[in-house]
PDB file of C-alpha atoms in Angstrom:
ATOM      1  CA  MET A   1      -0.463   0.345   0.650  1.00 48.00           C
ATOM      2  CA  LYS A   2       3.148   2.384   1.293  1.00 51.00           C
ATOM      3  CA  LYS A   3       4.568   1.744  -2.224  1.00 53.00           C
ATOM      4  CA  PHE A   4       0.914   2.328  -3.925  1.00 49.00           C
ATOM      5  CA  LEU A   5       0.260   5.247  -2.125  1.00 47.00           C
ATOM      6  CA  PHE A   6       3.765   6.674  -3.253  1.00 49.00           C
ATOM      7  CA  THR A   7       3.679   6.085  -7.335  1.00 50.00           C
ATOM      8  CA  ILE A   8       0.723   7.609  -7.080  1.00 49.00           C
ATOM      9  CA  CYS A   9       2.524  10.982  -5.099  1.00 49.00           C
ATOM     10  CA  ALA A  10       5.178  10.303  -8.025  1.00 49.00           C
ATOM     11  CA  LEU A  11       2.483  10.907 -10.222  1.00 48.00           C
ATOM     12  CA  LEU A  12       0.314  13.764  -9.863  1.00 49.00           C
ATOM     13  CA  ALA A  13       3.443  15.366  -9.193  1.00 49.00           C
ATOM     14  CA  THR A  14       4.476  14.681 -13.117  1.00 47.00           C
ATOM     15  CA  VAL A  15       1.254  16.102 -13.685  1.00 47.00           C
ATOM     16  CA  SER A  16       1.428  18.903 -11.427  1.00 47.00           C
ATOM     17  CA  LEU A  17       4.904  20.190 -13.183  1.00 45.00           C
ATOM     18  CA  TYR A  18       3.139  19.098 -17.032  1.00 44.00           C
ATOM     19  CA  ALA A  19       0.408  20.798 -15.681  1.00 45.00           C
ATOM     20  CA  GLN A  20       1.968  24.420 -15.167  1.00 45.00           C
ATOM     21  CA  THR A  21       3.210  25.055 -19.195  1.00 41.00           C
ATOM     22  CA  PRO A  22       1.689  27.416 -20.512  1.00 40.00           C
ATOM     23  CA  ALA A  23      -0.694  24.905 -21.987  1.00 42.00           C
ATOM     24  CA  PHE A  24      -4.183  26.949 -21.537  1.00 41.00           C
ATOM     25  CA  THR A  25      -1.781  30.399 -23.322  1.00 40.00           C
ATOM     26  CA  ALA A  26       0.783  29.426 -24.945  1.00 37.00           C
ATOM     27  CA  SER A  27       0.716  29.458 -29.243  1.00 37.00           C
ATOM     28  CA  PRO A  28      -1.683  26.039 -30.834  1.00 39.00           C
ATOM     29  CA  GLN A  29       0.998  24.173 -32.641  1.00 39.00           C
ATOM     30  CA  GLY A  30       2.451  24.916 -27.393  1.00 40.00           C
ATOM     31  CA  GLN A  31      -0.238  23.521 -26.599  1.00 43.00           C
ATOM     32  CA  ASN A  32      -0.610  20.511 -29.187  1.00 44.00           C
ATOM     33  CA  MET A  33       2.899  19.301 -28.455  1.00 43.00           C
ATOM     34  CA  ASP A  34       3.146  20.043 -24.138  1.00 64.00           C
ATOM     35  CA  PHE A  35      -0.771  18.418 -24.136  1.00 61.00           C
ATOM     36  CA  GLU A  36       0.545  15.512 -26.051  1.00 67.00           C
ATOM     37  CA  THR A  37       3.702  15.399 -23.795  1.00 69.00           C
ATOM     38  CA  ILE A  38       1.832  15.224 -20.580  1.00 68.00           C
ATOM     39  CA  LYS A  39      -0.517  11.820 -22.143  1.00 71.00           C
ATOM     40  CA  THR A  40       3.037  10.352 -23.040  1.00 73.00           C
ATOM     41  CA  LEU A  41       4.157  10.679 -19.405  1.00 74.00           C
ATOM     42  CA  ILE A  42       0.808   9.689 -17.975  1.00 79.00           C
ATOM     43  CA  LYS A  43       0.175   6.307 -19.934  1.00 77.00           C
ATOM     44  CA  ALA A  44       3.849   5.685 -19.060  1.00 79.00           C
ATOM     45  CA  GLU A  45       3.066   6.521 -15.133  1.00 86.00           C
ATOM     46  CA  LYS A  46      -0.731   4.427 -15.211  1.00 88.00           C
ATOM     47  CA  ARG A  47       1.669   1.191 -17.068  1.00 88.00           C
ATOM     48  CA  GLY A  48       4.413   1.592 -14.168  1.00 89.00           C
ATOM     49  CA  VAL A  49       1.122   2.008 -11.566  1.00 90.00           C
ATOM     50  CA  LEU A  50      -0.585  -0.435 -12.762  1.00 92.00           C
ATOM     51  CA  LYS A  51       2.678  -3.168 -13.416  1.00 91.00           C
ATOM     52  CA  GLU A  52       3.357  -2.789  -9.614  1.00 91.00           C
ATOM     53  CA  ASN A  53       0.359  -3.026  -8.106  1.00 92.00           C
ATOM     54  CA  MET A  54      -1.836  -5.277 -10.197  1.00 93.00           C
ATOM     55  CA  ASN A  55      -0.110  -8.121  -8.723  1.00 90.00           C
ATOM     56  CA  LEU A  56      -0.852 -10.233 -11.956  1.00 93.00           C
ATOM     57  CA  ALA A  57      -0.095 -13.903 -11.929  1.00 89.00           C
ATOM     58  CA  GLU A  58       1.838 -14.951 -15.200  1.00 89.00           C
ATOM     59  CA  ASP A  59      -1.255 -16.401 -16.871  1.00 90.00           C
ATOM     60  CA  GLU A  60      -3.205 -13.282 -16.463  1.00 92.00           C
ATOM     61  CA  ASN A  61      -0.400 -10.850 -17.417  1.00 91.00           C
ATOM     62  CA  ASP A  62      -0.627 -12.228 -20.508  1.00 93.00           C
ATOM     63  CA  VAL A  63      -4.717 -11.663 -20.993  1.00 96.00           C
ATOM     64  CA  PHE A  64      -4.642  -8.083 -18.970  1.00 96.00           C
ATOM     65  CA  TRP A  65      -2.347  -5.995 -21.413  1.00 96.00           C
ATOM     66  CA  PRO A  66      -4.618  -6.640 -24.767  1.00 97.00           C
ATOM     67  CA  VAL A  67      -7.607  -5.689 -22.843  1.00 97.00           C
ATOM     68  CA  TYR A  68      -5.680  -2.521 -20.867  1.00 96.00           C
ATOM     69  CA  ASP A  69      -4.373  -1.664 -24.006  1.00 96.00           C
ATOM     70  CA  LYS A  70      -8.088  -1.343 -25.255  1.00 97.00           C
ATOM     71  CA  TYR A  71      -8.832   0.429 -22.187  1.00 96.00           C
ATOM     72  CA  GLU A  72      -6.112   3.058 -22.334  1.00 94.00           C
ATOM     73  CA  PHE A  73      -6.864   4.197 -26.522  1.00 95.00           C
ATOM     74  CA  GLU A  74     -10.446   4.905 -25.061  1.00 96.00           C
ATOM     75  CA  HIS A  75      -9.654   6.367 -21.988  1.00 94.00           C
ATOM     76  CA  SER A  76      -7.400   8.932 -23.235  1.00 91.00           C
ATOM     77  CA  GLN A  77     -10.201   9.881 -26.487  1.00 94.00           C
ATOM     78  CA  LEU A  78     -12.121  10.404 -23.331  1.00 93.00           C
ATOM     79  CA  MET A  79      -8.888  12.450 -21.990  1.00 88.00           C
ATOM     80  CA  ASN A  80      -8.876  14.242 -25.095  1.00 91.00           C
ATOM     81  CA  GLN A  81     -12.317  15.744 -25.255  1.00 93.00           C
ATOM     82  CA  GLN A  82     -11.289  16.614 -21.600  1.00 90.00           C
ATOM     83  CA  TYR A  83      -8.736  18.643 -22.786  1.00 88.00           C
ATOM     84  CA  THR A  84     -10.552  20.696 -25.695  1.00 90.00           C
ATOM     85  CA  LEU A  85     -12.868  21.497 -22.894  1.00 91.00           C
ATOM     86  CA  LEU A  86     -11.249  22.389 -20.511  1.00 87.00           C
ATOM     87  CA  LYS A  87      -8.750  24.071 -23.283  1.00 87.00           C
ATOM     88  CA  GLU A  88     -12.282  26.081 -24.248  1.00 88.00           C
ATOM     89  CA  TYR A  89     -13.318  27.708 -20.464  1.00 85.00           C
ATOM     90  CA  ALA A  90     -10.175  27.878 -19.654  1.00 84.00           C
ATOM     91  CA  GLU A  91     -10.343  30.576 -22.734  1.00 87.00           C
ATOM     92  CA  ASN A  92     -13.332  32.087 -22.391  1.00 85.00           C
ATOM     93  CA  PHE A  93     -14.210  31.603 -18.798  1.00 79.00           C
ATOM     94  CA  GLU A  94     -14.994  35.716 -17.417  1.00 83.00           C
ATOM     95  CA  THR A  95     -16.366  35.838 -20.775  1.00 86.00           C
ATOM     96  CA  LEU A  96     -19.393  33.091 -20.983  1.00 85.00           C
ATOM     97  CA  ASP A  97     -22.971  33.802 -21.317  1.00 90.00           C
ATOM     98  CA  GLU A  98     -25.847  31.313 -20.087  1.00 90.00           C
ATOM     99  CA  LYS A  99     -26.212  29.846 -23.085  1.00 94.00           C
ATOM    100  CA  ARG A 100     -22.496  28.835 -23.353  1.00 89.00           C
ATOM    101  CA  THR A 101     -21.827  27.637 -19.496  1.00 89.00           C
ATOM    102  CA  ASP A 102     -25.052  25.266 -19.814  1.00 93.00           C
ATOM    103  CA  GLU A 103     -23.015  24.299 -23.346  1.00 93.00           C
ATOM    104  CA  LEU A 104     -20.105  23.621 -21.001  1.00 91.00           C
ATOM    105  CA  MET A 105     -21.513  21.941 -18.158  1.00 91.00           C
ATOM    106  CA  LYS A 106     -23.920  19.222 -19.990  1.00 96.00           C
ATOM    107  CA  LEU A 107     -20.387  18.157 -22.076  1.00 95.00           C
ATOM    108  CA  ALA A 108     -18.519  18.097 -18.922  1.00 92.00           C
ATOM    109  CA  LEU A 109     -21.630  16.099 -17.974  1.00 96.00           C
ATOM    110  CA  LYS A 110     -21.984  13.931 -20.560  1.00 97.00           C
ATOM    111  CA  LEU A 111     -17.819  13.271 -20.349  1.00 95.00           C
ATOM    112  CA  ASN A 112     -17.832  11.872 -16.838  1.00 93.00           C
ATOM    113  CA  LYS A 113     -21.030   9.462 -17.665  1.00 97.00           C
ATOM    114  CA  GLN A 114     -18.495   8.222 -20.347  1.00 97.00           C
ATOM    115  CA  GLU A 115     -16.083   7.189 -18.385  1.00 95.00           C
ATOM    116  CA  ILE A 116     -18.107   5.415 -16.254  1.00 96.00           C
ATOM    117  CA  ASP A 117     -19.665   3.733 -19.145  1.00 97.00           C
ATOM    118  CA  LEU A 118     -15.857   2.384 -20.199  1.00 97.00           C
ATOM    119  CA  ASN A 119     -14.863   1.489 -16.627  1.00 96.00           C
ATOM    120  CA  LEU A 120     -17.948  -0.688 -16.104  1.00 97.00           C
ATOM    121  CA  LYS A 121     -17.466  -2.023 -19.798  1.00 98.00           C
ATOM    122  CA  TYR A 122     -13.985  -2.598 -19.334  1.00 97.00           C
ATOM    123  CA  TYR A 123     -14.510  -4.525 -15.671  1.00 98.00           C
ATOM    124  CA  LYS A 124     -16.821  -6.668 -16.947  1.00 98.00           C
ATOM    125  CA  GLN A 125     -14.213  -7.387 -20.167  1.00 97.00           C
ATOM    126  CA  MET A 126     -11.964  -8.247 -16.909  1.00 97.00           C
ATOM    127  CA  LYS A 127     -13.460 -10.325 -15.863  1.00 97.00           C
ATOM    128  CA  LYS A 128     -14.161 -12.204 -18.403  1.00 97.00           C
ATOM    129  CA  VAL A 129      -9.838 -12.654 -18.365  1.00 96.00           C
ATOM    130  CA  VAL A 130      -8.944 -12.392 -14.497  1.00 96.00           C
ATOM    131  CA  SER A 131     -10.404 -13.053 -11.803  1.00 94.00           C
ATOM    132  CA  THR A 132     -13.306 -10.609 -10.256  1.00 96.00           C
ATOM    133  CA  GLN A 133     -11.161  -9.875  -7.895  1.00 95.00           C
ATOM    134  CA  THR A 134      -8.371  -8.986  -9.931  1.00 95.00           C
ATOM    135  CA  ALA A 135     -10.886  -6.888 -12.623  1.00 96.00           C
ATOM    136  CA  ALA A 136     -11.868  -4.834  -9.653  1.00 96.00           C
ATOM    137  CA  ARG A 137      -8.262  -3.639  -8.390  1.00 95.00           C
ATOM    138  CA  PHE A 138      -7.715  -2.929 -11.977  1.00 95.00           C
ATOM    139  CA  VAL A 139     -11.086  -0.253 -11.786  1.00 96.00           C
ATOM    140  CA  GLN A 140      -9.707   1.153  -8.512  1.00 94.00           C
ATOM    141  CA  ILE A 141      -6.157   1.760  -9.607  1.00 94.00           C
ATOM    142  CA  MET A 142      -7.442   3.521 -12.236  1.00 92.00           C
ATOM    143  CA  GLY A 143     -10.395   5.166  -9.889  1.00 92.00           C
ATOM    144  CA  GLN A 144      -7.780   6.889  -8.217  1.00 91.00           C
ATOM    145  CA  LEU A 145      -5.109   7.372 -11.676  1.00 90.00           C
ATOM    146  CA  ASN A 146      -7.901   8.827 -12.867  1.00 87.00           C
ATOM    147  CA  THR A 147      -8.504  11.212  -9.854  1.00 88.00           C
ATOM    148  CA  VAL A 148      -4.833  12.096  -9.761  1.00 87.00           C
ATOM    149  CA  ILE A 149      -5.052  13.316 -13.420  1.00 82.00           C
ATOM    150  CA  ASP A 150      -8.375  15.039 -12.812  1.00 81.00           C
ATOM    151  CA  LEU A 151      -7.388  17.055 -10.310  1.00 82.00           C
ATOM    152  CA  SER A 152      -3.971  18.229 -11.238  1.00 78.00           C
ATOM    153  CA  MET A 153      -5.539  19.600 -14.898  1.00 74.00           C
ATOM    154  CA  THR A 154      -8.111  21.929 -12.650  1.00 76.00           C
ATOM    155  CA  GLN A 155      -6.664  22.333 -10.192  1.00 76.00           C
ATOM    156  CA  GLU A 156      -5.762  25.815 -11.994  1.00 71.00           C
ATOM    157  CA  LEU A 157      -8.858  25.839 -13.487  1.00 71.00           C
ATOM    158  CA  PRO A 158     -10.819  29.212 -11.906  1.00 73.00           C
ATOM    159  CA  LEU A 159     -14.770  28.760 -11.236  1.00 74.00           C
ATOM    160  CA  ILE A 160     -17.333  30.306 -12.892  1.00 73.00           C
ATOM    161  CA  ASN A 161     -17.821  33.579 -12.383  1.00 69.00           C
ATOM    162  CA  ASN A 162     -21.606  35.335 -11.716  1.00 57.00           C
ATOM    163  CA  LEU A 163     -21.808  37.663 -14.416  1.00 48.00           C
TER     164      LEU A 163
END
């Protein structure tokens, strides 16, 4: 457990360092490069955390990673959409009207639901190839990692203004 907490803290530190780059205010090319760098680092860190904490048996190891890779691909697609939403909010939060605020909020909630649906989908898929306990551990670990990532991505964003 201590190792897991240490790894979570290391991931938070890594993401926080990159989250402090001027990703929301740099040129569009710089934004994409910064976000791509962050995604690459996050992906490697998440895989490392899973390797350290999943405690996979040798036979599980061979079937777990292909399913995880599919999950990671789909989760990365959601992360791209979340980043786009956060970027728009960060660039426009001071001038958002009621209508656009409502649209962004609905999109954020839709993305949250899609992430929950994705976790359920891959929990079911994992249970087909590994034990229920291993599948549940995967969902727990990914939930904790994604919470850390979400916090890192949003910690500097201001709250919606009353206009």
